[in-house]
PDB file of C-alpha atoms in Angstrom:
ATOM      1  CA  MET A 284    -105.847 102.645-107.276  1.00 65.00           C
ATOM      2  CA  ASP A 285    -107.276 104.314-110.344  1.00 93.00           C
ATOM      3  CA  ILE A 286    -106.458 103.172-113.857  1.00 95.00           C
ATOM      4  CA  THR A 287    -104.590 106.355-114.788  1.00 95.00           C
ATOM      5  CA  GLN A 288    -102.225 105.972-111.864  1.00 96.00           C
ATOM      6  CA  GLU A 289    -101.754 102.280-112.581  1.00 96.00           C
ATOM      7  CA  CYS A 290    -100.668 103.092-116.162  1.00 96.00           C
ATOM      8  CA  LYS A 291     -98.216 105.717-114.912  1.00 96.00           C
ATOM      9  CA  ASP A 292     -96.908 103.314-112.261  1.00 96.00           C
ATOM     10  CA  ILE A 293     -96.198 100.725-114.971  1.00 95.00           C
ATOM     11  CA  LEU A 294     -94.058 103.287-116.787  1.00 95.00           C
ATOM     12  CA  LYS A 295     -92.230 104.109-113.565  1.00 95.00           C
ATOM     13  CA  GLN A 296     -91.611 100.408-112.827  1.00 94.00           C
ATOM     14  CA  GLU A 297     -90.154 100.030-116.303  1.00 92.00           C
ATOM     15  CA  GLY A 298     -87.870 103.036-115.736  1.00 93.00           C
ATOM     16  CA  ILE A 299     -89.651 105.140-118.346  1.00 93.00           C
ATOM     17  CA  ASN A 300     -90.280 108.838-117.747  1.00 95.00           C
ATOM     18  CA  SER A 301     -93.935 109.697-118.404  1.00 95.00           C
ATOM     19  CA  GLN A 302     -92.754 112.993-119.930  1.00 97.00           C
ATOM     20  CA  SER A 303     -90.881 111.114-122.657  1.00 96.00           C
ATOM     21  CA  THR A 304     -92.164 112.035-126.091  1.00 95.00           C
ATOM     22  CA  ILE A 305     -92.984 110.183-129.247  1.00 94.00           C
ATOM     23  CA  ASP A 306     -92.468 112.173-132.418  1.00 93.00           C
ATOM     24  CA  PHE A 307     -94.739 112.016-135.434  1.00 90.00           C
ATOM     25  CA  GLU A 308     -94.787 113.741-138.779  1.00 86.00           C
ATOM     26  CA  VAL A 309     -98.248 114.900-139.817  1.00 80.00           C
ATOM     27  CA  ASN A 310     -98.698 116.659-143.147  1.00 80.00           C
ATOM     28  CA  GLY A 311     -95.048 117.672-143.133  1.00 86.00           C
ATOM     29  CA  GLU A 312     -95.246 119.024-139.553  1.00 86.00           C
ATOM     30  CA  ASP A 313     -93.377 117.480-136.647  1.00 90.00           C
ATOM     31  CA  MET A 314     -95.582 116.735-133.651  1.00 89.00           C
ATOM     32  CA  SER A 315     -94.646 115.300-130.272  1.00 93.00           C
ATOM     33  CA  LEU A 316     -96.895 113.667-127.707  1.00 95.00           C
ATOM     34  CA  THR A 317     -95.789 112.790-124.192  1.00 96.00           C
ATOM     35  CA  LEU A 318     -96.611 109.364-122.850  1.00 97.00           C
ATOM     36  CA  GLU A 319     -98.484 111.060-120.016  1.00 97.00           C
ATOM     37  CA  TYR A 320    -100.617 113.012-122.508  1.00 96.00           C
ATOM     38  CA  ILE A 321    -101.458 109.795-124.355  1.00 96.00           C
ATOM     39  CA  ILE A 322    -102.480 108.090-121.108  1.00 97.00           C
ATOM     40  CA  ASP A 323    -104.468 111.080-119.858  1.00 96.00           C
ATOM     41  CA  THR A 324    -106.320 111.435-123.156  1.00 95.00           C
ATOM     42  CA  TYR A 325    -107.329 107.782-123.282  1.00 95.00           C
ATOM     43  CA  MET A 326    -108.476 108.000-119.664  1.00 95.00           C
ATOM     44  CA  LEU A 327    -111.162 110.480-120.766  1.00 94.00           C
ATOM     45  CA  ALA A 328    -112.953 107.549-122.449  1.00 92.00           C
ATOM     46  CA  SER A 329    -115.424 105.143-120.853  1.00 93.00           C
ATOM     47  CA  GLU A 330    -114.342 102.876-118.031  1.00 94.00           C
ATOM     48  CA  GLU A 331    -114.455  99.897-120.403  1.00 95.00           C
ATOM     49  CA  SER A 332    -112.124 101.689-122.825  1.00 93.00           C
ATOM     50  CA  GLN A 333    -109.788 102.567-119.972  1.00 95.00           C
ATOM     51  CA  LEU A 334    -109.619  98.900-118.981  1.00 96.00           C
ATOM     52  CA  VAL A 335    -108.912  97.890-122.593  1.00 95.00           C
ATOM     53  CA  PHE A 336    -106.075 100.454-122.716  1.00 96.00           C
ATOM     54  CA  LEU A 337    -104.588  99.161-119.453  1.00 96.00           C
ATOM     55  CA  THR A 338    -104.900  95.521-120.530  1.00 96.00           C
ATOM     56  CA  ALA A 339    -103.263  96.235-123.896  1.00 95.00           C
ATOM     57  CA  MET A 340    -100.496  98.170-122.153  1.00 96.00           C
ATOM     58  CA  LYS A 341     -99.816  95.220-119.838  1.00 94.00           C
ATOM     59  CA  LYS A 342     -99.826  92.805-122.788  1.00 94.00           C
ATOM     60  CA  SER A 343     -97.304  94.983-124.611  1.00 94.00           C
ATOM     61  CA  LEU A 344     -94.910  94.486-121.691  1.00 90.00           C
ATOM     62  CA  GLU A 345     -94.787  90.784-122.496  1.00 88.00           C
ATOM     63  CA  ALA A 346     -93.009  91.739-125.733  1.00 80.00           C
ATOM     64  CA  ASP A 347     -90.356  93.648-123.708  1.00 72.00           C
ATOM     65  CA  ALA A 348     -89.622  97.389-123.738  1.00 64.00           C
ATOM     66  CA  ILE A 349     -89.905  97.524-127.534  1.00 78.00           C
ATOM     67  CA  GLY A 350     -93.481  96.281-127.178  1.00 89.00           C
ATOM     68  CA  LEU A 351     -94.331  99.140-124.824  1.00 91.00           C
ATOM     69  CA  GLU A 352     -92.724 101.654-127.162  1.00 90.00           C
ATOM     70  CA  LYS A 353     -94.699 100.282-130.133  1.00 93.00           C
ATOM     71  CA  PHE A 354     -97.871 100.353-128.022  1.00 95.00           C
ATOM     72  CA  PHE A 355     -97.488 104.075-127.310  1.00 96.00           C
ATOM     73  CA  GLU A 356     -96.565 104.808-130.927  1.00 94.00           C
ATOM     74  CA  GLY A 357     -99.784 103.117-132.042  1.00 94.00           C
ATOM     75  CA  MET A 358    -101.914 104.844-129.421  1.00 95.00           C
ATOM     76  CA  GLY A 359    -100.400 108.212-130.335  1.00 94.00           C
ATOM     77  CA  GLN A 360    -101.109 107.614-134.015  1.00 92.00           C
ATOM     78  CA  LEU A 361    -104.738 106.814-133.207  1.00 91.00           C
ATOM     79  CA  LEU A 362    -105.063 110.043-131.241  1.00 90.00           C
ATOM     80  CA  LEU A 363    -103.599 112.080-134.079  1.00 88.00           C
ATOM     81  CA  MET A 364    -105.816 110.386-136.669  1.00 84.00           C
ATOM     82  CA  SER A 365    -108.883 111.019-134.500  1.00 80.00           C
ATOM     83  CA  HIS A 366    -107.899 114.658-134.109  1.00 72.00           C
ATOM     84  CA  LEU A 367    -107.403 115.081-137.859  1.00 63.00           C
ATOM     85  CA  SER A 368    -110.677 113.306-138.587  1.00 62.00           C
ATOM     86  CA  ASP A 369    -112.557 115.609-136.177  1.00 61.00           C
ATOM     87  CA  LYS A 370    -110.869 118.614-137.760  1.00 58.00           C
ATOM     88  CA  PHE A 371    -111.975 117.655-141.261  1.00 53.00           C
ATOM     89  CA  GLU A 372    -115.518 116.723-140.218  1.00 56.00           C
ATOM     90  CA  GLY A 373    -116.065 119.889-138.212  1.00 49.00           C
TER      91      GLY A 373
END
């Protein structure tokens, strides 16, 4: 099984829809990212980074459903910060 599918299967096992969104406010604008988008974006990284993502996701489950929610909030924030950083550098 590939890592992307394993991440999505974890969500399914936890009864969480991968199309669920996390909302952020960036510079006064509301932005939403789906859990699936967050997973898919991180899976574009190296295999080592994918494994780190999966391991961290599994660890967040040990803190219950709130842990998984906080995990995706943090990962979404990192994506948005990376996007903004790229935008300002380019």
